[in-house]
PDB file of C-alpha atoms in Angstrom:
ATOM      1  CA  MET A   3      58.766  29.939 131.980  1.00 34.00           C
ATOM      2  CA  PRO A   4      58.072  27.061 129.680  1.00 32.00           C
ATOM      3  CA  ASP A   5      55.888  25.032 132.004  1.00 37.00           C
ATOM      4  CA  PRO A   6      52.243  25.994 132.542  1.00 37.00           C
ATOM      5  CA  LEU A   7      51.605  23.983 135.730  1.00 42.00           C
ATOM      6  CA  LEU A   8      52.947  25.640 138.862  1.00 44.00           C
ATOM      7  CA  LEU A   9      52.201  25.091 142.511  1.00 44.00           C
ATOM      8  CA  CYS A  10      52.888  27.592 145.263  1.00 48.00           C
ATOM      9  CA  GLY A  11      53.552  27.657 148.975  1.00 46.00           C
ATOM     10  CA  THR A  12      55.573  29.706 151.404  1.00 40.00           C
ATOM     11  CA  VAL A  13      58.735  28.792 153.272  1.00 39.00           C
ATOM     12  CA  SER A  14      59.810  31.236 155.993  1.00 45.00           C
ATOM     13  CA  TRP A  15      60.560  34.377 153.967  1.00 60.00           C
ATOM     14  CA  CYS A  16      60.666  32.444 150.746  1.00 67.00           C
ATOM     15  CA  ARG A  17      57.912  32.214 148.156  1.00 73.00           C
ATOM     16  CA  VAL A  18      58.495  29.004 146.201  1.00 77.00           C
ATOM     17  CA  THR A  19      56.859  27.574 143.100  1.00 76.00           C
ATOM     18  CA  VAL A  20      57.617  24.102 141.765  1.00 83.00           C
ATOM     19  CA  THR A  21      56.506  22.503 138.524  1.00 85.00           C
ATOM     20  CA  ASN A  22      55.791  18.907 137.650  1.00 84.00           C
ATOM     21  CA  LYS A  23      58.591  19.219 135.077  1.00 87.00           C
ATOM     22  CA  GLY A  24      61.154  19.794 137.830  1.00 87.00           C
ATOM     23  CA  GLU A  25      61.421  23.560 137.596  1.00 88.00           C
ATOM     24  CA  MET A  26      61.378  26.010 140.485  1.00 86.00           C
ATOM     25  CA  ARG A  27      60.845  29.727 140.870  1.00 87.00           C
ATOM     26  CA  TRP A  28      61.374  31.440 144.196  1.00 87.00           C
ATOM     27  CA  LYS A  29      61.707  34.769 145.917  1.00 88.00           C
ATOM     28  CA  ILE A  30      62.964  35.593 149.399  1.00 86.00           C
ATOM     29  CA  PHE A  31      61.288  38.536 151.083  1.00 85.00           C
ATOM     30  CA  ASP A  32      61.219  40.126 154.506  1.00 80.00           C
ATOM     31  CA  GLY A  33      58.081  39.871 156.605  1.00 80.00           C
ATOM     32  CA  ALA A  34      54.762  38.173 156.062  1.00 85.00           C
ATOM     33  CA  LEU A  35      53.428  37.421 152.614  1.00 89.00           C
ATOM     34  CA  ASN A  36      51.011  40.129 151.518  1.00 94.00           C
ATOM     35  CA  ALA A  37      49.090  40.949 148.342  1.00 96.00           C
ATOM     36  CA  ASP A  38      51.853  43.173 146.921  1.00 95.00           C
ATOM     37  CA  ILE A  39      54.508  40.478 147.356  1.00 94.00           C
ATOM     38  CA  LEU A  40      52.241  37.808 145.867  1.00 95.00           C
ATOM     39  CA  ILE A  41      51.344  39.993 142.884  1.00 97.00           C
ATOM     40  CA  ASP A  42      55.025  40.775 142.280  1.00 94.00           C
ATOM     41  CA  PHE A  43      55.790  37.052 142.410  1.00 93.00           C
ATOM     42  CA  MET A  44      53.001  36.225 139.954  1.00 96.00           C
ATOM     43  CA  GLN A  45      54.166  39.019 137.628  1.00 96.00           C
ATOM     44  CA  ARG A  46      57.561  37.353 137.587  1.00 93.00           C
ATOM     45  CA  LEU A  47      55.924  34.003 136.786  1.00 92.00           C
ATOM     46  CA  ILE A  48      54.126  35.315 133.715  1.00 94.00           C
ATOM     47  CA  ARG A  49      56.992  37.477 132.467  1.00 94.00           C
ATOM     48  CA  GLY A  50      58.322  35.798 129.370  1.00 84.00           C
ATOM     49  CA  ALA A  51      55.948  32.828 129.654  1.00 89.00           C
ATOM     50  CA  LYS A  52      55.058  31.439 126.250  1.00 91.00           C
ATOM     51  CA  LYS A  53      51.986  29.636 127.555  1.00 92.00           C
ATOM     52  CA  LYS A  54      49.266  30.481 130.017  1.00 94.00           C
ATOM     53  CA  ILE A  55      50.294  29.755 133.602  1.00 93.00           C
ATOM     54  CA  PHE A  56      48.016  27.518 135.667  1.00 91.00           C
ATOM     55  CA  LEU A  57      48.838  28.222 139.289  1.00 91.00           C
ATOM     56  CA  VAL A  58      47.644  26.027 142.150  1.00 90.00           C
ATOM     57  CA  LEU A  59      47.485  27.760 145.530  1.00 92.00           C
ATOM     58  CA  ASP A  60      46.408  26.783 148.996  1.00 92.00           C
ATOM     59  CA  ASN A  61      43.781  28.856 150.792  1.00 92.00           C
ATOM     60  CA  LEU A  62      46.012  31.309 152.583  1.00 93.00           C
ATOM     61  CA  ARG A  63      43.949  34.449 153.146  1.00 96.00           C
ATOM     62  CA  VAL A  64      46.266  36.614 151.033  1.00 96.00           C
ATOM     63  CA  HIS A  65      45.667  34.337 148.036  1.00 96.00           C
ATOM     64  CA  HIS A  66      42.045  35.580 148.060  1.00 97.00           C
ATOM     65  CA  ALA A  67      42.787  39.262 148.775  1.00 98.00           C
ATOM     66  CA  LYS A  68      40.911  41.845 146.688  1.00 99.00           C
ATOM     67  CA  PRO A  69      44.072  43.254 145.051  1.00 99.00           C
ATOM     68  CA  VAL A  70      45.145  39.717 144.102  1.00 98.00           C
ATOM     69  CA  LYS A  71      41.735  38.925 142.618  1.00 98.00           C
ATOM     70  CA  ALA A  72      41.780  42.205 140.692  1.00 99.00           C
ATOM     71  CA  TRP A  73      45.267  41.517 139.348  1.00 99.00           C
ATOM     72  CA  LEU A  74      44.269  37.979 138.342  1.00 99.00           C
ATOM     73  CA  ALA A  75      41.175  39.307 136.550  1.00 99.00           C
ATOM     74  CA  ALA A  76      43.313  41.820 134.661  1.00 99.00           C
ATOM     75  CA  ASN A  77      45.759  39.071 133.667  1.00 98.00           C
ATOM     76  CA  LYS A  78      43.317  36.207 133.061  1.00 98.00           C
ATOM     77  CA  GLU A  79      44.672  35.575 129.560  1.00 98.00           C
ATOM     78  CA  ARG A  80      48.136  34.841 130.999  1.00 97.00           C
ATOM     79  CA  ILE A  81      47.482  33.197 134.367  1.00 97.00           C
ATOM     80  CA  GLU A  82      44.691  31.227 136.027  1.00 96.00           C
ATOM     81  CA  VAL A  83      44.559  30.153 139.668  1.00 95.00           C
ATOM     82  CA  PHE A  84      43.103  26.969 141.114  1.00 92.00           C
ATOM     83  CA  TYR A  85      42.769  26.544 144.871  1.00 95.00           C
ATOM     84  CA  LEU A  86      43.468  23.397 146.847  1.00 94.00           C
ATOM     85  CA  PRO A  87      40.761  22.293 149.270  1.00 94.00           C
ATOM     86  CA  SER A  88      41.088  23.861 152.713  1.00 91.00           C
ATOM     87  CA  TYR A  89      43.354  22.074 155.176  1.00 90.00           C
ATOM     88  CA  SER A  90      44.924  19.762 152.595  1.00 91.00           C
ATOM     89  CA  PRO A  91      48.706  20.204 152.795  1.00 88.00           C
ATOM     90  CA  GLU A  92      49.109  16.609 151.618  1.00 92.00           C
ATOM     91  CA  LEU A  93      47.946  17.771 148.165  1.00 90.00           C
ATOM     92  CA  ASN A  94      50.596  20.482 147.933  1.00 88.00           C
ATOM     93  CA  PRO A  95      54.007  19.441 146.552  1.00 84.00           C
ATOM     94  CA  ASP A  96      55.458  22.601 148.066  1.00 84.00           C
ATOM     95  CA  GLU A  97      54.996  20.937 151.444  1.00 86.00           C
ATOM     96  CA  MET A  98      57.526  18.336 150.298  1.00 87.00           C
ATOM     97  CA  LEU A  99      59.962  21.138 149.496  1.00 86.00           C
ATOM     98  CA  ASN A 100      59.185  22.795 152.838  1.00 85.00           C
ATOM     99  CA  ALA A 101      60.068  19.569 154.672  1.00 88.00           C
ATOM    100  CA  ASP A 102      63.198  19.158 152.547  1.00 90.00           C
ATOM    101  CA  LEU A 103      64.266  22.740 153.283  1.00 88.00           C
ATOM    102  CA  LYS A 104      63.589  22.516 157.019  1.00 88.00           C
ATOM    103  CA  GLN A 105      65.527  19.271 157.283  1.00 91.00           C
ATOM    104  CA  ALA A 106      68.509  20.692 155.387  1.00 91.00           C
ATOM    105  CA  VAL A 107      68.621  24.001 157.249  1.00 86.00           C
ATOM    106  CA  THR A 108      68.265  22.412 160.694  1.00 88.00           C
ATOM    107  CA  LYS A 109      71.279  20.185 159.977  1.00 92.00           C
ATOM    108  CA  LEU A 110      73.421  23.311 159.677  1.00 89.00           C
ATOM    109  CA  ALA A 111      74.826  25.322 162.547  1.00 89.00           C
ATOM    110  CA  PRO A 112      71.956  27.411 163.931  1.00 87.00           C
ATOM    111  CA  ALA A 113      71.528  30.729 162.163  1.00 84.00           C
ATOM    112  CA  ARG A 114      72.186  33.573 164.568  1.00 85.00           C
ATOM    113  CA  THR A 115      70.936  36.318 162.290  1.00 82.00           C
ATOM    114  CA  LYS A 116      68.211  36.762 159.724  1.00 81.00           C
ATOM    115  CA  LEU A 117      70.906  37.139 157.052  1.00 84.00           C
ATOM    116  CA  GLN A 118      72.409  33.764 157.963  1.00 86.00           C
ATOM    117  CA  LEU A 119      68.977  32.145 157.734  1.00 85.00           C
ATOM    118  CA  VAL A 120      68.306  33.795 154.372  1.00 85.00           C
ATOM    119  CA  LYS A 121      71.701  32.615 153.076  1.00 89.00           C
ATOM    120  CA  ALA A 122      71.075  29.051 154.274  1.00 89.00           C
ATOM    121  CA  THR A 123      67.598  29.072 152.735  1.00 88.00           C
ATOM    122  CA  SER A 124      68.715  30.487 149.392  1.00 89.00           C
ATOM    123  CA  SER A 125      71.680  28.120 149.232  1.00 93.00           C
ATOM    124  CA  HIS A 126      69.472  25.074 149.709  1.00 92.00           C
ATOM    125  CA  VAL A 127      66.747  26.281 147.349  1.00 91.00           C
ATOM    126  CA  ARG A 128      69.371  26.994 144.656  1.00 93.00           C
ATOM    127  CA  SER A 129      70.793  23.516 145.169  1.00 94.00           C
ATOM    128  CA  VAL A 130      67.360  21.910 144.767  1.00 92.00           C
ATOM    129  CA  GLN A 131      66.627  24.143 141.774  1.00 92.00           C
ATOM    130  CA  ARG A 132      69.637  22.643 139.978  1.00 95.00           C
ATOM    131  CA  GLN A 133      68.197  19.133 140.492  1.00 94.00           C
ATOM    132  CA  PRO A 134      65.028  18.828 138.381  1.00 93.00           C
ATOM    133  CA  ALA A 135      64.721  15.093 139.113  1.00 93.00           C
ATOM    134  CA  ARG A 136      64.572  15.888 142.829  1.00 91.00           C
ATOM    135  CA  VAL A 137      61.804  18.447 142.268  1.00 90.00           C
ATOM    136  CA  ARG A 138      59.853  15.979 140.091  1.00 91.00           C
ATOM    137  CA  LYS A 139      59.977  13.475 142.971  1.00 89.00           C
ATOM    138  CA  TYR A 140      57.807  15.839 145.017  1.00 87.00           C
ATOM    139  CA  PHE A 141      54.995  14.887 142.632  1.00 86.00           C
ATOM    140  CA  GLU A 142      55.405  11.120 143.103  1.00 88.00           C
ATOM    141  CA  ASN A 143      53.577  10.836 146.433  1.00 83.00           C
ATOM    142  CA  GLU A 144      50.097   9.411 145.959  1.00 86.00           C
ATOM    143  CA  PRO A 145      48.053  12.466 147.021  1.00 84.00           C
ATOM    144  CA  ILE A 146      50.140  14.772 144.815  1.00 84.00           C
ATOM    145  CA  ARG A 147      50.087  12.673 141.645  1.00 82.00           C
ATOM    146  CA  TYR A 148      47.045  14.638 140.456  1.00 79.00           C
ATOM    147  CA  ALA A 149      49.500  17.340 139.383  1.00 78.00           C
ATOM    148  CA  ALA A 150      52.122  15.113 137.746  1.00 71.00           C
TER     149      ALA A 150
END
């Protein structure tokens, strides 16, 4: 993980992180995001990182859960979290990815099973992940330029 600036959001069963350098990290999971899933995701972010990770999160309740805060305190030398103001999706570049993903997946034949939806989601996210210029464009909208 060479880039220290990461922004997070959730997409269906997919935890996605994009960077202003055009990088993405993601994880598909079953069920609602909880503290254990978030901590596992953050552990993956810091694994192998050469620099401290600065992670920007929205104010989803789980982002403030006691186990998450404890894990962040124990790993404060490797990761630091900054929270977006409440009710400000326009400041979150992940919302651009969410819209991109929803548009792409809804153009496909409707998924009839969870597995089909997961495959469609992972296929699109992998495709976007291979296009750093596309990911960087998420940071070009005026409200999101703060993170560029």
